[in-house]
Every structure is written in C-alpha cells, then in structure tokens.
Amino acid sequence: MWDAVVVGGGLAGWIAGIRAAQRGKKVLLVTEGVGTLFYFSGIFDYGDIEGLRHLPKHPYTLFNSEDIAQGQHFVQEICPEYIINETPQSAFTVLGTVRQGDLMPRSMILPDRQEQGRFVLLVPEGLKDFFPEVVMTNMAREFPGWQVSAKRMRVDALAEWVKLGKSVSSIDYSAIWRSEEGQRVLAHEIEEIKRQYQVGNKPQEKIIVVLPSLVKEYVDFSRTKPCIEEFSLPVLEMSSFVPSPHGRYFAEYLKHRFTDLGGELMIGARAVSLNQESPSENKARTCQEVIVNSKGKSLCLKGKKFILATGGLLGGGIKVGMARKSIHEGVFDLPLFVPKEWSEPQFFASQPFAQIGVETDELMRPLDPERGEVVWDNVHVVGRMLAHWDPWTQRCGGGVSVTSGYAAAELV
Amino acid sequence: MREISTQVVVIGGGATGVGILRDLSMRGIPALLLEQGDLAHGTSSRFHGLLHSGGRYAVKDDKAAQECIEENTILKTIAAHCIEDTYGWFVFLKGDDPNYLELWLQGCDQVGIPVREVPLEEGFRLEPLLTRQATRIFEVPDATVDGFKLLWSNVKSAEKYGGTYQTYCKVQSLWLENGRVIGVYAEELITGETLRVRSEIVVNAAGPWSAEIAAMAGFNVDVLKDKGSLLVFNQRLFNRVINRLRVPGDGDIFVPHQTVTVFGTTSHTVELPDDHQVDEQDITYLIELGQNLLEGIEQQRIVRSFAGIRPLYESVEDQDQEGRGVSRNFVIIDHQKMDGVQGLVSILGGKLTTYRLMAEKVSDWVAAKLGVDTACRTAEEPLLNEQPAEVWDKARQLIGVAAANKMMERLNEQAGAVVEAIARQPLLGQFVCECEMVTQAEVIHALQDPAVNSLDDLRRQTRLGMGTCQGAYCSYRATPMIQEAFGGWERTVKEYRLLLAERWRGITPVLWGEQLRESELARALFLNVLDLKAEESEG
Ligand SMILES: Cc1cc2nc3c(=O)[nH]c(=O)nc-3n(C[C@H](O)[C@H](O)[C@H](O)COP(=O)(O)OP(=O)(O)OC[C@H]3O[C@@H](n4cnc5c(N)ncnc54)[C@H](O)[C@@H]3O)c2cc1C
Ligand SMILES: Cc1cc2nc3c(=O)[nH]c(=O)nc-3n(C[C@H](O)[C@H](O)[C@H](O)COP(=O)(O)OP(=O)(O)OC[C@H]3O[C@@H](n4cnc5c(N)ncnc54)[C@H](O)[C@@H]3O)c2cc1C
C-alpha cells in the first residue's frame, strides 16, 4: 500500500511525485510515456495569474497566491538555475523572436534592450529545424542597438554524417555539448569569437554568444559530469523547436530527483481502470486500487491517495472517439466537462475543446458536474486533466501544472 | 489599366480550361487563360481523384460511360505521370440487388469496359480490409489521378506551344460592343490593377462559376451547383479504387492517393459556387455508409474533410431531378445561337476524366469560327517526355528510393535541376515535409515559379502540408525558404496563418481521435513554441 499512487509522468505528475517523496511519503509513479515534457521549452509560463483567476472555474481559482508561490519556490529549490522575478523575463524563441516567460533559467534570460552590444550566433553545422538567417534578422529587429553576427562551427564527430546530407537534431547536439570533446570545441569556438571581436578596435563592446539549446540548467551533479564550465564570454541559450533538449534533459532530471528521494517508478505501464464499482449514493467514496497493464501483465495497485496526472487530450488521459460519440477519461472514468461548441473557426483562437477536463472542488477532487458532489474522496486531479483552461492562449501551461502538482502532494 | 490582345481568352484554370488552352495552343491559336486563384482553385482540386473507367455510369448513362472508358485509355497514355494505374473493383455485397448486377455487366459489355471477376479469396488477400460481406468482385480499369499535376502539365505543355496563362487574375466583366463580346476586363488580384484583354472569342470554362460569367453578359445558363463532401484517411486503406456495385449513391467509393485514402461522396444542391463548408451530419452519414465496404472504419484516423462543387449541366428536361440524376455529360453553349451575341462560348458539365474530350470539342468549335483547320492532337501527344535514367538513378542515390520516386513523379521534366542542387549541397536534401517527402531543394525550386505566390500555392505544387501533420511541422520547416521568397517576418507569419487557416477548415469537421491530438500539438507549436499571437474568437 502506497501513500500515493501518481498516474501519469508529465510535468504535473513529476512535481507531485517529487514533492510527496520529499515529504517522506511512500510514492509510486506509474506512467505510460514521457508526456509533453519532451516539448517543454525549459521556460515556465504562468500567464496573467490575477486575470485568469477572474475566469469562472479556471484552475487558478482553486489556489491562492501562497500556493502558487510555493510551487514556484519548489521549482527553484530543485533547479537552482531558475530565477523568480517580479516581472516576466524574456528569452529568444527558436526563430530569434522574443518571448516572455515567468520562471526561466538564468542562462536564457535576455540582456537589457537599452544596452548596446553584439550577439554572435553560434551555428552548429547541419542543426535540424534551425534557420540562422531568419534568427539573425529577427534578433536584429528585436534588439536595434545590437550588432548581430554568426559563426558557423562543426564538430568532427559529426562531419561525415553532415556531408552525406543528414541533419543533426538539437537533442543530439546537446548530448555532444555534454561530452568532454563537445565542451572543448565550444570553449575553442568561444575563445575565437573573443579574439575576433575583442582584440579589434572596440575592446569595450559587450559580446554575448548565443547558442541554440545548451541546456545548462539541469546539470545534475550527482550523475552527469559537471557540464559547461564558465566560458570566456557569456553564453545565452535559445529555446528550441520540438522535440526539445530542454524538455528531454528536464524529464531525465526529474526522474533522477524522484528516485533519489526514494520514489518508486513504473514506466511503460498504463493504468486502465479502477478495481471497484463506482460509488453510489451511500457507499464510501474511497478508491482502493487501480489496475495497471505493464509488460503484458495486469497488476492491482493499492494506495491511500491517487493523483491523476494523465495530461488531458494531448497526454492521452482523455480519449475522444470517432464523431465524438464517446468521450471519456481512461482510468477512473470520471465525469468530464465537455463544451457544447467544440471548435472556433479561427485556428489561432482559444478553442472550446481545450477546456475539456475534470471539474474539481478546492482540494482538486473530481466533481460530478450535474450533482456537484465529490466523486472520490482520495483522488486528486492535476495538470492538463483539469477543466476550463487553455494553456496556449492563456500562456499558463507550466504554471497550472506545477501549482496543482505541488498542491496535490501537500494533501498526501 | 494594362491592355493586351490575343485571339482567345479562356476563363477558368480548372481541368477544362487548361485542357482548352493546351488544345488551342497546339493548333497554333494564340490564347490566354485567366484564373482568379491558383490553378485548380475550383473543383479540380476538390474532387475525388478517380479516373473513371465508366463502370459507375454503365447502367444509367451509357454515353457518359463510353466517354469515360475512351478517355481513361487515352489519359493513361498521354498523362501517365499523373495517374496511378491502381485498377478499381466493383464490389457486390450480400443483399445488394442482383438485377442491377446483371444490368451492370451488360452495360460494361456494351460500351467496352473490360471486366474481370476476381475470386473472393484473392480479393480478401489483396485487400484485407475489404468487408467480408462482399460476395462478388469485378475488376475494371479505374485509376487514380492527381488533378493538380494534370493541370500543371497541361499549362506547361501549352506554354511550349505559345499559350499563356495568368493566375490570381479575376474576370470582372465581359467587354461587349455592338452585340459582340470582344474581350474581358479582369483584376490582377495581387497588384489590384485592371487588365483589359481584347480577343475574338471568349471561352467560359469557369466550372461552378459559369453562370456568374454568363450573367456578366446578361445570360442565363443552367448550372446545377452540386456539393459533394469527402473524407481523407491517414493511410492507404485499399490499394485499388473500391466502388460499391449498386445504383450509384452516396458514400460508395474509396480512392487511394499517395499515402492517404479519400472516401465519399455526398450530393446537395447549393447556391454559391464556393460553398466549401463540410457539414458534420454529412460526415457521420459518410462514416455510416463507409461501414458497408470497410467494417472497421470507426477505428481509422481521418485527417481532414473537404468539399467541392460539381458544375452539373441542367438541361430543360432534367430540371426537376435531384443532383445525381442529371446527366454528367457536358454541353457547349454557343451564345450567338442561344442569345444572339457573338464571340462567347460556354462549356458546362462533364467531369475531370473527360476534360480532354471537352477541350477538344470546344477547340473544334473555336477553330471553326476562326477558320483554322488544324486537327486536334491532344489524344496522341503525351503531356511530358520520359525522364532520362541517369536523373532517376542520381535522385535515388541522393535521397533514397521512396523519396526519389515521389519527387520524380511530382517534378518530372524539372527534376534534373533539383537533383543537381542536392548533389551540390547535400543538406538541401533534407525534408521540409516528412509525410510527402518534399526536400528543401524542391521547395526552393517551386518557389522560383512566378505562379507560386503563397505557402498555400506551395502546398498544391509540392503536396507539402497534405499529410498527417496538416502543415504544422512543414510550414515551420519552410520558414527560411518562404522568408527568402516572399520577404519579411510579418509576411512569413501571415503565410503560416493562411495555410493553417485553410487546413483548419478541413480539420474542424473531423476533430476527434488522433487528429484532435495532432491539432492540439499544432496549437502548442505555433502559440507557444513559436509564440505567435492568439486571435480573438468570434463567439
Ligand atoms: C509543444 C509544447 C510546448 C510547451 N512549452 C511549454 C512552455 O514553454 N512553458 C510551459 O510552461 N509549458 C509548456 N508546455 C507544457 C505544458 O505546460 C504541459 O503540456 C502541461 O503542463 C501539461 O502537463 P501534464 O503533466 O498535465 O500532462 P502531460 O505532460 O501530457 O503528461 C501526461 C502523462 O500521463 C501519461 N499517461 C496518460 N495516460 C496514462 C495512463 N492511463 N496510465 C499511465 N500513464 C498515462 C502520459 O504518458 C504522460 O506521461 C509545452 C507543451 C507542449 C505540448
Ligand atoms: C466531390 C466531387 C468529386 C468528384 N470526383 C470526380 C472524380 O473522381 N473523377 C472525375 O473525373 N470527376 C470528378 N468530379 C468532377 C470534376 O472534379 C469536375 O467536373 C471538374 O474538376 C470540373 O473542372 P472545371 O475546369 O470545369 O471546373 P473548375 O475546376 O471549378 O474550374 C473553374 C475555374 O474557374 C475559375 N474562375 C471562376 N470564376 C472566375 C473568374 N471570374 N475569373 C477567373 N477565373 C474564374 C475558378 O477559380 C476555377 O478554378 C468530382 C466533383 C466533385 C465536386
């Protein structure tokens, strides 16, 4: 019997699992895949928290500012490179435009636009889904007072590969930057940039090296070698296209954090149902165990608490069948809020279907939308499984997931 | 105002219009085609993609059936690169009408459609998804045709003979003088400039818009606008065209195209020539009908839906019948005879399979008016020449067999230049579109064509954005190329938006299952990863 069984290992599930384990609880995390973490840019968006709290039923209405701040501090605690700031910070997107973010690693935060200086974009040869010319024009437009130049570079280990016309993903490059050889190459390139631009006539010019995806923030000293030492010039990371090295290393880092704290893990396991009847009017509303399919076997897992973090439509927690004849939550078969209108004619608009999810009480326990009663006393729903929000137009994906995951762990 | 003159103006860059342009050009008659959008802006890119054998019309309409089988045979020779000779099956199901089967076999025999009965076990082995309710299967020379490629080859061939065309040029009115049509006024939509074209004859080949064109001269032509909706599945469910052997009706044909399958159709009369909205009821209705031929259809993934408008000719006798009953044959209306005005001819009805024949008949008429007696050669002269083996080999070596085959098919005579570009710079062999295996070099090449004015044009040219991602990944990957071709970040963002909006129209009616997930990811990519601004919703 576990104190908590977390179903789903995305951002929300991991945060819940790590926090519960940190609190000394006996936790099991069951997940089928890695969720949307491999898409995660490394920047936590919280959005306009106060504004969103005025939207009826938005997940932020379940929390007070204290809860939200606690989640943010927790991120900072486990990843000290993350900076909490009063005002939103900015970073470069993969196209060199500027995007805001609320909680981001030091290495991504842009310098002041009022200052002057030079960006030197390091362009690793054959990097997939990266367009240096577009990036440079965008950077120059966003930072009028800055010079922008590029330096192409190659890594011997990849030269043959690239010559054949094969591209290299940013995840592969990140792995190289973590190797000794990679670091040597980077250090050498940066040194050359320094010589080229600083020895000249303008020794005072501020130079920043911009590198697509360095993933400095999740250096786990206990496992990987100390990565990137300080270089001779400041290095700025960009966020990248998907799949993102930030997400990939962050996922790995969270996993290590969790197991280091004694959390137990079942990966590649799919929770399929409850092992009991749905509660009727008078029965106890306590869930006892869930059934999980793992490696062809079916297991019953008992817990005092269950945290449902299966990620909604994208994570696979909610399935919508052909012609929408069936729409259901896959583990507890929870009642769902399903919007009447399904989509908006404009693609970039806030989409009604994005609001689909589980309605809960303040303790994130699932409600029956018709009767307004709690369905299960010991189930908490977190992250994208919650109803009434749209992470993309409201820019609060990480915020809702971290806040709800952390808060659920506090209830274990 | 710009002014030019030519002998013949052809209005409409659909299959019919480009066929006429080529035919006239080959006869040495100077002609200019005007199209309001890109080529295949109308029905010719919104159809089922079936090169009919005539089997579908064998009972009801022997004339149409005969034209189909004749044109089917001709096109398989002259337009082989646009056609996949899949063959088609007519499948008779348990409980279907045996009398119809008899009539059908007789009909095919009479008009000369070769039919071979396929033993059931062979049928189930070759098409494992085919319903086990099938009791008899007949094979006919149906095939699949890529409409855009066909249109493109026609204009390219016409150009070789001196024909010209202009896209994004919309005819606004006919130029009338003393009871004669002596040209047209058109607007060049990209510049906003007015163009006046003087000509001896104007050919109205505007498909579903034909009535609008005729109305510009104050005439009435009876075109029935009949909307048909289609569903696109993410894979090749069948390798042949699968028809149901019964009285032609809704939802009874599956057509494999490249990596996807198109299933349909429906039939509703509509008012507007560009009413391309797909109704959700039609989709559920189609899925239900599809069950008959493909039992597991509910488990399959639909990537999008679309609709097109059949420009059916409504002759006086047929007027009271619903869409499908009207003959699919075509008519040529000489407005001098009909309305007493010289210099204007309208071509109405038909289908894509018979476009060449329609073009031949119109061109015969035009040639007679102009006193030109060169004979039609479009039935003999191929649209394209075969590509040299060296180009094929090199392409396969550089980008792999599957990708090379697709590219060679798409580009044909123009493949050489693209292959050379990849040889010089191997990284240009990377895919912009992974579903359809479109390389960077091919995109760059396509963008050099002055007729490609948007990301959406690029889609039709290269099939980029037609696969399961529906443009989410490939429009991002085309960024540096579209920025280079069209200039500026703002323009690039606008192109993303237009392409995704166009795709979204086809996705929203089928928004569930895997496609819903894919769409949610696409939203995350553009609104979050690329940080584009959200739009206000209308509601
Ligand atoms: C393209 C993209 C970019 C993003 N960028 C940002 C960003 O810049 N900033 C930001 O703040 N956020 C970003 N996000 C992340 C966003 O915040 C997350 O999608 C959101 O936090 C949801 O997380 P989640 O943990 O609820 O769900 P998910 O990450 O979807 O995790 C759900 C997990 O549950 C598992 N699962 C599902 N069903 C079962 C089952 N039955 N049994 C076992 N396991 C199951 C899945 O395998 C998955 O691991 C981005 C997301 C995407 C897609
Ligand atoms: C759902 C559906 C399925 C079909 N399936 C098949 C099939 O499988 N096989 C088959 O053989 N046939 C099929 N057809 C029929 C076939 O698609 C049409 O008959 C054929 O494409 C018509 O071509 P068109 O050139 O006459 O018309 P269109 O392709 O519509 O061309 C007319 C052109 O005129 C242009 N135009 C209009 N007004 C103006 C103006 N003012 N100025 C400039 N240009 C103008 C339009 O933009 C348009 O591009 C199908 C049709 C539909 C609707």
GROMACS .gro file of C-alpha atoms in nm, chain A residues 39 45 93-95 97-99 128-129 131 134 137-138 141 162-167 240-242 313-315 320-325 342-349 351 353-354 384 390 392-393 395, chain B residues 280 284 287 297-298 300 302 426-427 430 434 473 476-477 479-480 483 489 496-497 500 504 508 511-513 516-517 519-539:
model
   98
   39TYR     CA    1   0.817   1.951  -2.595
   45ASP     CA    2   0.469   3.010  -1.824
   93THR     CA    3   1.242   3.160  -2.937
   94VAL     CA    4   1.391   2.918  -3.184
   95LEU     CA    5   1.326   3.176  -3.455
   97THR     CA    6   1.192   3.644  -3.180
   98VAL     CA    7   1.149   3.743  -2.818
   99ARG     CA    8   0.904   3.560  -2.594
  128LYS     CA    9   1.792   2.038  -3.777
  129ASP     CA   10   1.498   2.280  -3.768
  131PHE     CA   11   1.734   2.871  -3.952
  134VAL     CA   12   1.581   3.403  -4.004
  137THR     CA   13   1.709   3.910  -3.889
  138ASN     CA   14   1.467   3.863  -3.605
  141ARG     CA   15   1.489   4.367  -3.533
  162VAL     CA   16   2.651   1.605  -4.228
  163LYS     CA   17   2.844   1.568  -4.551
  164LEU     CA   18   2.600   1.296  -4.651
  165GLY     CA   19   2.321   1.550  -4.619
  166LYS     CA   20   2.194   1.422  -4.284
  167SER     CA   21   2.088   1.677  -4.029
  240SER     CA   22   1.443   2.519  -2.937
  241PHE     CA   23   1.194   2.351  -3.164
  242VAL     CA   24   1.041   2.016  -3.069
  313LEU     CA   25  -0.622   1.530  -2.476
  314LEU     CA   26  -0.256   1.560  -2.561
  315GLY     CA   27  -0.120   1.346  -2.280
  320VAL     CA   28  -1.234   1.131  -2.800
  321GLY     CA   29  -1.379   0.869  -3.031
  322MET     CA   30  -1.495   0.893  -3.388
  323ALA     CA   31  -1.761   1.155  -3.448
  324ARG     CA   32  -1.725   1.231  -3.073
  325LYS     CA   33  -1.970   0.956  -2.995
  342TRP     CA   34  -1.641   2.223  -2.995
  343SER     CA   35  -1.418   2.446  -3.206
  344GLU     CA   36  -1.370   2.802  -3.326
  345PRO     CA   37  -1.337   2.882  -3.695
  346GLN     CA   38  -1.002   3.055  -3.644
  347PHE     CA   39  -0.718   2.817  -3.577
  348PHE     CA   40  -0.530   3.057  -3.354
  349ALA     CA   41  -0.827   3.135  -3.132
  351GLN     CA   42  -1.054   2.664  -2.870
  353PHE     CA   43  -1.234   2.177  -2.690
  354ALA     CA   44  -0.922   2.280  -2.499
  384ARG     CA   45  -0.388   1.925  -1.806
  390ASP     CA   46  -0.629   2.668  -2.247
  392TRP     CA   47  -0.169   2.804  -2.530
  393THR     CA   48  -0.385   3.115  -2.548
  395ARG     CA   49   0.011   3.101  -2.158
  692GLU     CA   50  -2.089   1.749  -3.959
  696THR     CA   51  -2.138   1.096  -3.965
  699ILE     CA   52  -1.886   0.712  -4.188
  709ILE     CA   53  -1.395   0.237  -4.038
  710GLU     CA   54  -1.456   0.384  -3.691
  712GLN     CA   55  -0.944   0.458  -3.873
  714ILE     CA   56  -0.948   1.084  -4.050
  838PRO     CA   57   2.356   1.760  -4.978
  839LEU     CA   58   2.182   1.932  -4.685
  842GLN     CA   59   1.657   1.733  -4.600
  846GLU     CA   60   0.828   1.434  -4.394
  885TYR     CA   61   0.564   2.091  -3.899
  888TYR     CA   62   0.766   2.578  -3.988
  889ARG     CA   63   1.030   2.395  -4.187
  891THR     CA   64   1.024   2.925  -4.295
  892PRO     CA   65   1.365   3.017  -4.434
  895GLN     CA   66   1.101   3.427  -4.597
  901TRP     CA   67   0.889   3.820  -4.090
  908TYR     CA   68   0.163   3.045  -4.168
  909ARG     CA   69  -0.173   3.180  -4.065
  912LEU     CA   70  -0.311   2.679  -4.119
  916TRP     CA   71  -0.817   2.410  -4.020
  920THR     CA   72  -1.265   2.109  -3.775
  923LEU     CA   73  -1.191   1.696  -3.490
  924TRP     CA   74  -1.156   1.387  -3.275
  925GLY     CA   75  -0.917   1.099  -3.208
  928LEU     CA   76  -0.756   1.621  -3.237
  929ARG     CA   77  -0.433   1.541  -3.054
  931SER     CA   78  -0.423   1.975  -3.370
  932GLU     CA   79  -0.367   2.042  -3.001
  933LEU     CA   80   0.003   1.989  -3.059
  934ALA     CA   81  -0.005   2.221  -3.360
  935ARG     CA   82  -0.164   2.490  -3.146
  936ALA     CA   83   0.107   2.445  -2.885
  937LEU     CA   84   0.375   2.472  -3.153
  938PHE     CA   85   0.250   2.794  -3.302
  939LEU     CA   86   0.111   2.970  -2.998
  940ASN     CA   87   0.374   2.859  -2.751
  941VAL     CA   88   0.694   2.739  -2.912
  942LEU     CA   89   0.685   2.997  -3.192
  943ASP     CA   90   0.500   3.249  -2.977
  944LEU     CA   91   0.253   3.374  -3.239
  945LYS     CA   92  -0.029   3.590  -3.115
  946ALA     CA   93  -0.364   3.429  -3.045
  947GLU     CA   94  -0.669   3.553  -3.232
  948GLU     CA   95  -0.983   3.676  -3.064
  949SER     CA   96  -1.251   3.415  -3.101
  950GLU     CA   97  -1.568   3.522  -3.278
  951GLY     CA   98  -1.807   3.372  -3.029
   0.00000   0.00000   0.00000
